[in-house]
Tab-separated table of C-alpha atoms and ligand atoms in Angstrom:
chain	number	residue	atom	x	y	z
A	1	UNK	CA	197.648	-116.724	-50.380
A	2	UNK	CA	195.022	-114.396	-49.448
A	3	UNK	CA	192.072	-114.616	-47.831
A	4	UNK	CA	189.479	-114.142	-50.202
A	5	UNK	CA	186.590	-113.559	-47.940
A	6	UNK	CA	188.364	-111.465	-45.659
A	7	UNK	CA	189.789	-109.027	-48.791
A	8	UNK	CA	185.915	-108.604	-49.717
A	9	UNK	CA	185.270	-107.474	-46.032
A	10	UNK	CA	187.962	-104.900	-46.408
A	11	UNK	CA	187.121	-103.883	-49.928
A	12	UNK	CA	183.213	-103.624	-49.514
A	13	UNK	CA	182.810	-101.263	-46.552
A	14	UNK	CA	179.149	-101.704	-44.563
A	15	UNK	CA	176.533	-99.548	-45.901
A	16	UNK	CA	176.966	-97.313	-42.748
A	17	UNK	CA	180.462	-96.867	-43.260
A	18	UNK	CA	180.063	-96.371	-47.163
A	19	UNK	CA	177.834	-93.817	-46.780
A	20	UNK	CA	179.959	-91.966	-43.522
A	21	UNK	CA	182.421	-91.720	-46.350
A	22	UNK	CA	180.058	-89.819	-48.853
A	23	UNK	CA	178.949	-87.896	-46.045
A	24	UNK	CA	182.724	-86.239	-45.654
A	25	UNK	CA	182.774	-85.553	-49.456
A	26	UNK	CA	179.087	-84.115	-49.566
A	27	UNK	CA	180.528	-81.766	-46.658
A	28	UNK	CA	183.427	-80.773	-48.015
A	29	UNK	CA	181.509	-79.812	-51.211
A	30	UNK	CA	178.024	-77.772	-49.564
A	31	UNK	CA	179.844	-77.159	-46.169
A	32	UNK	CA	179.294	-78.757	-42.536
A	33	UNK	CA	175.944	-77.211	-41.227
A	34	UNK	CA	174.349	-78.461	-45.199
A	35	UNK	CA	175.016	-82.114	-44.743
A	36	UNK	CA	172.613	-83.976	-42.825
A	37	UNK	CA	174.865	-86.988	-41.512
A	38	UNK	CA	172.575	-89.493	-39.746
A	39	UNK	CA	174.051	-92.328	-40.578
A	40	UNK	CA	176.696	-93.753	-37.708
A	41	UNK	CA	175.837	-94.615	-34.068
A	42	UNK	CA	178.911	-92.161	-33.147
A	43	UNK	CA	177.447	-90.602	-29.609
A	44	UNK	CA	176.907	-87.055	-29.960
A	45	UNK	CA	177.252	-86.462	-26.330
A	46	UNK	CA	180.293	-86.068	-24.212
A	47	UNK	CA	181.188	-88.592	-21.533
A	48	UNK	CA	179.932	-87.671	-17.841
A	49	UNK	CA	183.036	-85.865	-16.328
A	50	UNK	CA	183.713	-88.022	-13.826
A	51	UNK	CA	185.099	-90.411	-16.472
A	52	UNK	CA	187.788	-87.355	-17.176
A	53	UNK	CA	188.096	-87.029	-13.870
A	54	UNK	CA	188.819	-90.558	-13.063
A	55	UNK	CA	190.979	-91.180	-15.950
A	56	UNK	CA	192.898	-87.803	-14.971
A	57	UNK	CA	193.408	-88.900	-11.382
A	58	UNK	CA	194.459	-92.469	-11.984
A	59	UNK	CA	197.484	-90.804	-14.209
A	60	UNK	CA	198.186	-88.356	-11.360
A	61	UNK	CA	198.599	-91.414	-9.209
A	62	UNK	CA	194.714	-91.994	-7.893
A	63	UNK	CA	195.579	-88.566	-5.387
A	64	UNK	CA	191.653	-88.072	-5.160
A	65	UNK	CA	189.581	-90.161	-5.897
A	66	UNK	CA	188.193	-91.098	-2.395
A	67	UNK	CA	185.022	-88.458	-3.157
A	68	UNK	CA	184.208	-89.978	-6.131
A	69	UNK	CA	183.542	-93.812	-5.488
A	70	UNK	CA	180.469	-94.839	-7.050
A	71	UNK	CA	179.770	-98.244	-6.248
A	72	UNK	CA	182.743	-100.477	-4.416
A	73	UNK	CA	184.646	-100.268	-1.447
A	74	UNK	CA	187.857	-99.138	0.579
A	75	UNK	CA	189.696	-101.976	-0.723
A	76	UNK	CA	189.649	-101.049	-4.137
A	77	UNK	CA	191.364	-97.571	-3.485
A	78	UNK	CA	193.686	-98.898	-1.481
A	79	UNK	CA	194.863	-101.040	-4.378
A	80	UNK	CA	194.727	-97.884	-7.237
A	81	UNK	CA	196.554	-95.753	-4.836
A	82	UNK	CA	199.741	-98.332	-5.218
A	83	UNK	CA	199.274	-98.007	-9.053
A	84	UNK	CA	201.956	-96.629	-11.487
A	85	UNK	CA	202.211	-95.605	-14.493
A	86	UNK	CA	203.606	-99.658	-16.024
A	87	UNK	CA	200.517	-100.705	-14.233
A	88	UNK	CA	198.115	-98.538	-15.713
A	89	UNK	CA	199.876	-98.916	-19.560
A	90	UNK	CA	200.778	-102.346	-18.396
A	91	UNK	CA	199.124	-105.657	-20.121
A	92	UNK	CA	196.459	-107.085	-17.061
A	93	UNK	CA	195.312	-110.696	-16.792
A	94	UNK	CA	194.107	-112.142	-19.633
A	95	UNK	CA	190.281	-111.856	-18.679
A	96	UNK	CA	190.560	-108.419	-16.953
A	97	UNK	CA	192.263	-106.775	-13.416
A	98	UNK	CA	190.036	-109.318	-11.029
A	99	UNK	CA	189.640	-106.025	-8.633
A	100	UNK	CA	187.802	-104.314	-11.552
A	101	UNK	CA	185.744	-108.038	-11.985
A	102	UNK	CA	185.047	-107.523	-8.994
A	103	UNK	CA	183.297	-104.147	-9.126
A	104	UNK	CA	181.560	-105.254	-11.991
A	105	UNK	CA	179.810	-108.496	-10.162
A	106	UNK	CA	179.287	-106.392	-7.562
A	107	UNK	CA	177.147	-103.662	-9.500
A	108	UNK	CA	175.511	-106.037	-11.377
A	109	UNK	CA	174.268	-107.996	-8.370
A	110	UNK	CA	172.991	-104.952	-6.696
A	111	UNK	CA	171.524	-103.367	-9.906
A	112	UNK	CA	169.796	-106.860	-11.437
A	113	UNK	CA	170.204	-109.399	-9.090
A	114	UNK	CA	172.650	-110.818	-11.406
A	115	UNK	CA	173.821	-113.486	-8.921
A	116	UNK	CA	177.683	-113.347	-10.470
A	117	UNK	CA	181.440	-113.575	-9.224
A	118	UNK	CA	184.046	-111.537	-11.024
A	119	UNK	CA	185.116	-115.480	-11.971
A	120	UNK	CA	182.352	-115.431	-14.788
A	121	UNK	CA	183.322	-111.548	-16.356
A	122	UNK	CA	185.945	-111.518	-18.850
A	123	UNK	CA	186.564	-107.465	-20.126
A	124	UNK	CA	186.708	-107.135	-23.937
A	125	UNK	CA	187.359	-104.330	-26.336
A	126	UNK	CA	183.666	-103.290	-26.600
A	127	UNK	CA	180.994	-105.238	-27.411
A	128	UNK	CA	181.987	-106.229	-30.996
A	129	UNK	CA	185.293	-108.121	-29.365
A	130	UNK	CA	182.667	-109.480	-26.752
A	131	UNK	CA	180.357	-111.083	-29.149
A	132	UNK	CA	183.317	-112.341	-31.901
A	133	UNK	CA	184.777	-114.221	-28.814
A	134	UNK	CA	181.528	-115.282	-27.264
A	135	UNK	CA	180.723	-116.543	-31.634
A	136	UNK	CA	183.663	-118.780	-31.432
A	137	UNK	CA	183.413	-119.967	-27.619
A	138	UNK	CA	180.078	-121.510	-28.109
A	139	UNK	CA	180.245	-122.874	-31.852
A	140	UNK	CA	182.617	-126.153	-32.908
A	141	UNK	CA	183.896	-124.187	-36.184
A	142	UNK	CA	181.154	-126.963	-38.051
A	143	UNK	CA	180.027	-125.266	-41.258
A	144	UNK	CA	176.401	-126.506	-40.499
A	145	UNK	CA	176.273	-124.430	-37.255
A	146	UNK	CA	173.485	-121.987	-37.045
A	147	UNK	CA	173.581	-118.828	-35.281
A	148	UNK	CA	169.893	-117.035	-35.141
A	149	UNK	CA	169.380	-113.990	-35.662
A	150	UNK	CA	166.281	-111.165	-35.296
A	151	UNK	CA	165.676	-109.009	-38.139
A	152	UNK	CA	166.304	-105.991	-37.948
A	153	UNK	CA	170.131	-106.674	-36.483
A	154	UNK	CA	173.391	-105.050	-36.023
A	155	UNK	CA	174.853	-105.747	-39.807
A	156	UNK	CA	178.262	-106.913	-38.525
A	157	UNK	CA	176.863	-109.931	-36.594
A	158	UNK	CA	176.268	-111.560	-39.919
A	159	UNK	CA	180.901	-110.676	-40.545
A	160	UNK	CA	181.127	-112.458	-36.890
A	161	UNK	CA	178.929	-115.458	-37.409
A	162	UNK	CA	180.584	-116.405	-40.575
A	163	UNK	CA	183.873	-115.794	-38.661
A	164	UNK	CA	183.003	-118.467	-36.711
A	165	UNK	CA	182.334	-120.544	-39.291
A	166	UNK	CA	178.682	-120.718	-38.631
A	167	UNK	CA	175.890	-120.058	-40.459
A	168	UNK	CA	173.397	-117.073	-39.665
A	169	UNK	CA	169.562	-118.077	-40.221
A	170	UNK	CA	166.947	-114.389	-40.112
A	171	UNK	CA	164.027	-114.520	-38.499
A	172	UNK	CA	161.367	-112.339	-39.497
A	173	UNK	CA	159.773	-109.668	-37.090
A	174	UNK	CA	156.585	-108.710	-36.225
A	175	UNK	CA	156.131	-105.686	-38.407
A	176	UNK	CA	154.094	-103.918	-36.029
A	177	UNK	CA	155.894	-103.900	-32.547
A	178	UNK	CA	159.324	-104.576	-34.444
A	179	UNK	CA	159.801	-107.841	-31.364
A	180	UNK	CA	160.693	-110.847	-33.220
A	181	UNK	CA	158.095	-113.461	-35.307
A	182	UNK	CA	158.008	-116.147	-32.600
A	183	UNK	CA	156.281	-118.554	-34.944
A	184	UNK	CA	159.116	-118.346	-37.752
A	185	UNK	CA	161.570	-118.416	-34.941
A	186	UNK	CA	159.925	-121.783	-33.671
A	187	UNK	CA	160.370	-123.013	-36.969
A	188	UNK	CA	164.085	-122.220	-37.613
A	189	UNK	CA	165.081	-123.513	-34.691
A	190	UNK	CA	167.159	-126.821	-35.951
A	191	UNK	CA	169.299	-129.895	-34.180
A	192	UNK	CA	172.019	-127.565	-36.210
A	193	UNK	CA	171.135	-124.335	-33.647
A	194	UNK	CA	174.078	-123.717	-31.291
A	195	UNK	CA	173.410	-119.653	-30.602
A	196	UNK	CA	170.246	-116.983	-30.676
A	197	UNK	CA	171.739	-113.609	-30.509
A	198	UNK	CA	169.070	-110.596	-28.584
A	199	UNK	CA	169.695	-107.156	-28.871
A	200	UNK	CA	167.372	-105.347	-27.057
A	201	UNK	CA	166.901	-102.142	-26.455
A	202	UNK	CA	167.560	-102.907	-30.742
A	203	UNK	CA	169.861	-101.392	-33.399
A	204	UNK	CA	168.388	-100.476	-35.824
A	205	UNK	CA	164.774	-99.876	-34.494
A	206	UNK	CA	164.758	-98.826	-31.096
A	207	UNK	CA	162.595	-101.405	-29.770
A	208	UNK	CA	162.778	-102.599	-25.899
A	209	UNK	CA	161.865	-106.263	-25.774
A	210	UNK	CA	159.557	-106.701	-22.951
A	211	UNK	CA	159.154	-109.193	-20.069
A	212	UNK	CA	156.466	-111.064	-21.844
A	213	UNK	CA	158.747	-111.603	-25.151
A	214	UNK	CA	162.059	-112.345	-23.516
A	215	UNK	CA	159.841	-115.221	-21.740
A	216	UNK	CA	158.093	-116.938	-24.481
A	217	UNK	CA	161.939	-116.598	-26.284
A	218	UNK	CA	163.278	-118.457	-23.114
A	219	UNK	CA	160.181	-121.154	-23.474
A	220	UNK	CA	160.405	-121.737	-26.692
A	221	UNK	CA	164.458	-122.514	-26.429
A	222	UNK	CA	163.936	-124.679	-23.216
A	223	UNK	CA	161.409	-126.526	-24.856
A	224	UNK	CA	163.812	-127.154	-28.503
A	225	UNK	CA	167.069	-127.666	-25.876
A	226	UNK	CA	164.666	-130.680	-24.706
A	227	UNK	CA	163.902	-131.774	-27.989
A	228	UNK	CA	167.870	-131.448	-29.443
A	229	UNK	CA	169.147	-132.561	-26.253
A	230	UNK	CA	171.534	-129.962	-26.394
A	231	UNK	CA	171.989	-126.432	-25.326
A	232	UNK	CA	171.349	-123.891	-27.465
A	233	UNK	CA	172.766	-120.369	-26.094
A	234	UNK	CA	171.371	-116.887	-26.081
A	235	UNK	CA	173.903	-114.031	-26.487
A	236	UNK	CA	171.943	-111.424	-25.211
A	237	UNK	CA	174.201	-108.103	-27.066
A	238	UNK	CA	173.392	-104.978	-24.889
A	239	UNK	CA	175.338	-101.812	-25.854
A	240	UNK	CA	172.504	-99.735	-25.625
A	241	UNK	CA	171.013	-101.165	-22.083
A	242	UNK	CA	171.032	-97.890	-20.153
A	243	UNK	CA	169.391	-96.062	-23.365
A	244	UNK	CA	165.754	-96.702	-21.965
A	245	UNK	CA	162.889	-94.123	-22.935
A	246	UNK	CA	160.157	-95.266	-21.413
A	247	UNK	CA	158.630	-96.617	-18.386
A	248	UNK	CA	159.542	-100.230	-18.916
A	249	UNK	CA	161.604	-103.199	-16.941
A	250	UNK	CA	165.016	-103.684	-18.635
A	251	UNK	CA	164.618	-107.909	-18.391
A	252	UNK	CA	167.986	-108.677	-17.660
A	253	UNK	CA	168.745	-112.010	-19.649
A	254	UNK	CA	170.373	-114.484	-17.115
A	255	UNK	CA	167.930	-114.145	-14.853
A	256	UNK	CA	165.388	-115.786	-17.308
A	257	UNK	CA	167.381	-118.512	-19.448
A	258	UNK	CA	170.081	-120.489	-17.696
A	259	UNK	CA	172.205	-120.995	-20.978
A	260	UNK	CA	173.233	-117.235	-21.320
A	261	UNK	CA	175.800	-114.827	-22.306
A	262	UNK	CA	175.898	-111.508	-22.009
A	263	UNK	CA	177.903	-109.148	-23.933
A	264	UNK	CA	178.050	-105.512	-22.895
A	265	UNK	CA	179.886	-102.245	-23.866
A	266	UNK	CA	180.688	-98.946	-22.209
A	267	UNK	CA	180.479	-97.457	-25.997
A	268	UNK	CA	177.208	-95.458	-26.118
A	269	UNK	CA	176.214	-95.791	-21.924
A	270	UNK	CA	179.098	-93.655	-21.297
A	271	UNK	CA	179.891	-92.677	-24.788
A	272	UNK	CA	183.742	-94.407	-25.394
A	273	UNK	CA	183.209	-95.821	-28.175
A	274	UNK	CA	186.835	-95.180	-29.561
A	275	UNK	CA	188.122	-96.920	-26.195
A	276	UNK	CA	186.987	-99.992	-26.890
A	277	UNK	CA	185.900	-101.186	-23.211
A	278	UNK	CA	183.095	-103.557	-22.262
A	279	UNK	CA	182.744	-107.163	-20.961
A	280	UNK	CA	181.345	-110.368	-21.415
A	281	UNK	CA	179.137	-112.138	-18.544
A	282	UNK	CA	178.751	-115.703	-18.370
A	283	UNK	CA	175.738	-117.217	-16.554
A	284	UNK	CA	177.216	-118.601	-13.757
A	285	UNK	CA	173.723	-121.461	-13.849
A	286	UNK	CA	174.616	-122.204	-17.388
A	287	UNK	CA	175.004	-125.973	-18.106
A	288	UNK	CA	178.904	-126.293	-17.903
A	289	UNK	CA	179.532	-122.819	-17.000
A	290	UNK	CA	183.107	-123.131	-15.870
A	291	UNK	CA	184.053	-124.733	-19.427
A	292	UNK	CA	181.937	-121.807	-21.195
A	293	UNK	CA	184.067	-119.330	-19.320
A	294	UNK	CA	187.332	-121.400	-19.982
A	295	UNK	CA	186.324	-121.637	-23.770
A	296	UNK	CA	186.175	-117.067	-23.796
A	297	UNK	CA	189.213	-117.328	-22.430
A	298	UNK	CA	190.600	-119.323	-24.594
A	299	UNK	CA	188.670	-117.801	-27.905
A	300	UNK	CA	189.522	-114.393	-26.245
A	301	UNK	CA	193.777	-115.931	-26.720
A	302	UNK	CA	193.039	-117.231	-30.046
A	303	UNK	CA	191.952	-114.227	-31.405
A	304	UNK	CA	194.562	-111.968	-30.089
A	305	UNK	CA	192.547	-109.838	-27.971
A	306	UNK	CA	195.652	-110.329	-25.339
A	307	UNK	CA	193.734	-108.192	-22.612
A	308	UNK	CA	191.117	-105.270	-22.510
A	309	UNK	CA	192.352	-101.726	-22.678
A	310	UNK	CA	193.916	-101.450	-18.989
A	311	UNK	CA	193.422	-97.672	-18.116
A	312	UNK	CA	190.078	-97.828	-19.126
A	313	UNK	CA	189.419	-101.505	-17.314
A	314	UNK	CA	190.918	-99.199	-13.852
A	315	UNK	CA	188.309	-96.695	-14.363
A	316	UNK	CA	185.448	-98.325	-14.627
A	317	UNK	CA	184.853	-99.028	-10.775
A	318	UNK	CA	184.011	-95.454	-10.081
A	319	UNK	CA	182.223	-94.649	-12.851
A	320	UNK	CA	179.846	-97.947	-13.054
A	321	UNK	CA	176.229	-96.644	-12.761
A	322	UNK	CA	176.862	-93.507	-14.539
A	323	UNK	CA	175.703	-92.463	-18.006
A	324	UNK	CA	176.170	-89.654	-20.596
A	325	UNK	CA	173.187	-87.139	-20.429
A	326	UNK	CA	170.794	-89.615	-22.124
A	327	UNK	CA	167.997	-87.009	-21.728
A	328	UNK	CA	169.199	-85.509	-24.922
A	329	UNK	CA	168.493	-88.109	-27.088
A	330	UNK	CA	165.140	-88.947	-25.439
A	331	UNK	CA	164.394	-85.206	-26.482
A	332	UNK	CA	166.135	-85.998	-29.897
A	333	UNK	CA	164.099	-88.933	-30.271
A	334	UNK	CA	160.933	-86.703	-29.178
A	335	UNK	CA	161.475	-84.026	-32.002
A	336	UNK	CA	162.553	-86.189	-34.779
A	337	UNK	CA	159.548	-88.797	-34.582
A	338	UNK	CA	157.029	-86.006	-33.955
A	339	UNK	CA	158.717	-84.262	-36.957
A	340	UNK	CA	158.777	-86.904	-39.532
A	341	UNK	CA	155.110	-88.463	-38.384
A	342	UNK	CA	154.183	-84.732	-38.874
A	343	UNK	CA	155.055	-84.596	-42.430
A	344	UNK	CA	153.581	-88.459	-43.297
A	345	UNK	CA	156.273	-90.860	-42.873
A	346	UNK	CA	155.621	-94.073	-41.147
A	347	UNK	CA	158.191	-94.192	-38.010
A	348	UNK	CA	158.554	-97.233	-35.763
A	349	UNK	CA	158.270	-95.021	-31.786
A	350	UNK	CA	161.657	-95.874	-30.025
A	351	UNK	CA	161.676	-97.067	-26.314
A	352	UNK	CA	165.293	-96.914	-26.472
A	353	UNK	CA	168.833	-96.863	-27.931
A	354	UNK	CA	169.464	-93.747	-30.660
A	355	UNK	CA	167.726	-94.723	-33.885
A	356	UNK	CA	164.416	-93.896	-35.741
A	357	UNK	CA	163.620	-97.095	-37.844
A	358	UNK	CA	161.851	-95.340	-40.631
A	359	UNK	CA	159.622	-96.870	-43.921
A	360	UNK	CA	161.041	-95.988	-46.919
A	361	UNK	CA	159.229	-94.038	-49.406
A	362	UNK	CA	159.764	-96.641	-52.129
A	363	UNK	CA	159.621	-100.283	-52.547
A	364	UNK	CA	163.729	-100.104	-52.847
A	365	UNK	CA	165.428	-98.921	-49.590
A	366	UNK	CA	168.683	-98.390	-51.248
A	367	UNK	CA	167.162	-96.202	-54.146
A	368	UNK	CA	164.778	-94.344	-51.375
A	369	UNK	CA	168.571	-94.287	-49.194
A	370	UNK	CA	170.494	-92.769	-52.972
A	371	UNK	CA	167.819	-89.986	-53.678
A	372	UNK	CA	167.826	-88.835	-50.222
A	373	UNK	CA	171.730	-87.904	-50.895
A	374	UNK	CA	170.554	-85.454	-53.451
A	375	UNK	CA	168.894	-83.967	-50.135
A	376	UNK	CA	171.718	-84.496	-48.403
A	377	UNK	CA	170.210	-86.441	-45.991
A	378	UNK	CA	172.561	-89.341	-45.123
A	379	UNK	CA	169.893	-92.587	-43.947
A	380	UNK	CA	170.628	-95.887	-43.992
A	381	UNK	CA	169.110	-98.313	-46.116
A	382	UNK	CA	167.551	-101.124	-44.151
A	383	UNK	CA	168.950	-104.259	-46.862
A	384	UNK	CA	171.967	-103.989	-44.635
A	385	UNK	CA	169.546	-104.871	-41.138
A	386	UNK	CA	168.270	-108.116	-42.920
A	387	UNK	CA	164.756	-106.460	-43.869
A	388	UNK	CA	163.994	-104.465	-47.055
A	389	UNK	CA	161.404	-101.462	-47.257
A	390	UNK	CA	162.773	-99.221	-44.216
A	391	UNK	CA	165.847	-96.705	-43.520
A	392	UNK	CA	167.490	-95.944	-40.233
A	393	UNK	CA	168.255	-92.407	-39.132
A	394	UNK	CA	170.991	-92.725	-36.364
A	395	UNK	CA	169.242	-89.583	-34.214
A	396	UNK	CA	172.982	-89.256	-32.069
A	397	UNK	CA	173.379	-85.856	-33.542
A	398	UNK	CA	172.736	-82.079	-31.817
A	399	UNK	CA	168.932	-80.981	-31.510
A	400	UNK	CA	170.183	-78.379	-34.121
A	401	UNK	CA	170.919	-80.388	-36.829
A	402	UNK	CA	167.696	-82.481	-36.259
A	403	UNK	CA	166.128	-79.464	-36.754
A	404	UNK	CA	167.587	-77.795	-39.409
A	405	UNK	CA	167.131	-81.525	-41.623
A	406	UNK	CA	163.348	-81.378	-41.250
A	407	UNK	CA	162.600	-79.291	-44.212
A	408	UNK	CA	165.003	-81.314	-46.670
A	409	UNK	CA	162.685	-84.491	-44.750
A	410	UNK	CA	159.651	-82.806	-46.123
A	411	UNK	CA	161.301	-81.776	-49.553
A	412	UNK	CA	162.074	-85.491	-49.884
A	413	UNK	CA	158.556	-86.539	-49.245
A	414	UNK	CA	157.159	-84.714	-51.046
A	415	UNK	CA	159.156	-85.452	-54.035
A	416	UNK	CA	157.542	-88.920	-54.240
A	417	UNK	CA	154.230	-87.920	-53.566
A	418	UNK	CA	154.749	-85.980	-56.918
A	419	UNK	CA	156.013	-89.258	-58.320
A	420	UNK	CA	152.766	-90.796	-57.735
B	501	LIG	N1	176.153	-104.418	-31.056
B	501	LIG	C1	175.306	-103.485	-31.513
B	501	LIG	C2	173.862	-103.798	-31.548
B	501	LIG	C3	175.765	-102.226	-31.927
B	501	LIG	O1	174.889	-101.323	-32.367
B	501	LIG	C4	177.159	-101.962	-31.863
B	501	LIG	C5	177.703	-100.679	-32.328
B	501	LIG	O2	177.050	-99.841	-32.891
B	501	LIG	C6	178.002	-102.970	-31.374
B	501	LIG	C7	177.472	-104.175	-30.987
B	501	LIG	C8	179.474	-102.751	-31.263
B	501	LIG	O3	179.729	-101.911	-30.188
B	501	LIG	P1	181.189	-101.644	-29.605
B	501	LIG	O4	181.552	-100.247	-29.960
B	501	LIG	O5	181.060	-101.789	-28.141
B	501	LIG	O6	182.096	-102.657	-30.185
């Protein structure tokens, strides 16, 4: 028989993907340049060359790659140099080549003081593989599982909770700095609370989650763990952890709260999203860490993830601590929030990652998301984030196009100041 909730997940695309799909017809219809398309997180920048580069010499046989070593050592190229072609299309160990584990730990110690062994990385297929197989690691499949959740979120970690057979429970934000409503996260913390997910710097709104924040989070969950006696996990979800704006201390999660995961993706840093690389990170201090790693794993088998894409997993040792030209979208992010604020929309200011979080012009973000398609201006509406009243503008697109959308912006605005 079929799955009925999974045919609904095929049949009703996300609202992003729904309207990526109007966005081809509108374009087809008015042309490329007239369509205003800010509606995926599809990086509009290429990736730096030495991913190319790398990718080019490990197929050539790893010839030259001695100049380009970023952050590991002799033995590593001694071990690529041996590699052939069935190695680098081969299948690897389950949890990742350990020399590539390795080079992770060891960037991650010297970057954040991490304090890790490749034994507690396990590569995934980006971040969205990371976080379905951390979801079923650290729930029991018990329908009255709760998974929290910050409002704004990712609109797919609502798909993976309930693929885990837990339930998701929002908590509010504070509207003004967009971190979340620590009171209503206090009280929706239950005995029933396995996992918090964090995604900070935050899809949809930009916002960077500071020091201060991340630390009363950590209290608050020490203190309920106390009160449950049980753990209750953070999955900290950090695609967008080298997309940092401002001048502001990325708190990196494991050093901060013992019961943590981390899942990370090379997807926007480096912009791969169509190679689906990234790893998880277990806490090495976490209570039973061994198990928790053991349970990925085995959640990682379960699922059929088999193992990480392997020429990718060879590359990333030399280009760990690289980015795409990030500068762009910091400009991006520059001209479209000047822009908008300009002609009298309310705009949530970014710190990081590549979207505006925008208020919507009426009470309905989905009618306020509609009319702007008669602009063709493709925003999101923000019912799909878990908060109603805003739109996103996924800002991932050429300076050009930012550019060229401003005046439709302004015809938009002032089309329901006219209402009024
Ligand atoms: N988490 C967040 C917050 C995202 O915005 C995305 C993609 O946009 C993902 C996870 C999934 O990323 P990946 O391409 O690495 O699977």
């Amino acid at each position: 028989m079929i799955n009925v909730e999974m045919r609904q997940y095929g049949k009703e695309r996300s609202a992003i993907r729904e309207l990526f799909e109007k966005g081809k017809v509108l374009k087809e219809k008015y042309g490329e340049s007239n369509v205003f398309d800010f509606s995926l997180g599809n990086p509009s920048i290429p990736c730096p060359e030495i991913v190319n580069n790398t990718l080019i010499n490990l197929l050539k046989n790893a010839k030259n790659l001695d100049n380009n070593i970023s952050s590991f050592d002799a033995n590593y190229i001694n071990k690529y140099r041996k590699l052939s072609s069935t190695d680098l299309h081969g299948y690897s160990s389950a949890q990742g080549d350990k020399l590539v584990r390795d080079a992770i730990s060891a960037y991650l110690n010297k970057t954040y003081d991490a304090d890790t062994t490749s034994d507690f990385i396990y590569l995934t297929s980006g971040a969205a593989a990371g976080l379905t197989i951390s979801l079923k690691a650290l729930t029991n499949g018990n329908v009255n599982e709760e998974v929290i959740v910050f409002a704004p979120f990712f609109p797919e970690y609502t798909v993976f909770i309930k693929n885990a057979n837990a339930k998701p429970i929002i908590v509010e934000p504070d509207y003004e700095t967009f971190y979340p409503d620590l009171n209503d996260f206090k009280n929706k913390i239950t005995k029933n609370t396995s996992v918090v997910i964090i995604n900070s710097p935050n899809n949809p709104t930009g916002a960077l989650y500071n020091e201060q924040t991340i630390i009363d989070i950590c209290n608050i969950l020490k203190e309920k763990e106390r009160e449950y006696n049980h753990p209750i996990y953070i999955i900290s979800d950090e695609p967008y952890r080298e997309l940092i704006y401002v001048d502001k201390k990325y708190p990196f999660i494991t050093n901060y709260y013992n019961n943590s995961i981390i899942t990370y993706s090379f997807s926007k840093s480096l912009s791969l999203p169509g190679e689906r690389i990234g790893y998880i990170l277990v806490n090495k201090n976490a209570t039973d860490a061994i198990d928790i790693y053991s349970a990925v794993c085995g959640s990682g088998r379960s699922l059929g993830y088999v193992c990480a894409p392997t020429l990718f997993q060879y590359s990333i040792p030399y280009v760990l601590g690289f980015t795409s030209d990030t500068s762009v979208y910091k400009n991006n992010a520059k001209i479209f929030y000047d822009e908008l604020t300009k002609i009298g929309y309310k705009v949530i200011k970014p710190d990081g990652a590549f979207y505006l979080f925008v208020k919507s012009l009426c009470d309905d973000d989905k009618e306020f998301s509609n009319k702007a398609l008669e602009y063709n201006l493709l925003i999101v509406p923000s019912e799909s984030f878990g908060i109603k009243g805003y739109i996103r503008i996924a800002y991932c697109v050429s300076e050009k196009q930012i550019k060229a959308s401003i005046p439709k912006f302004n015809e938009l605005y002032q089309y329901y100041k006219n209402c009024k």
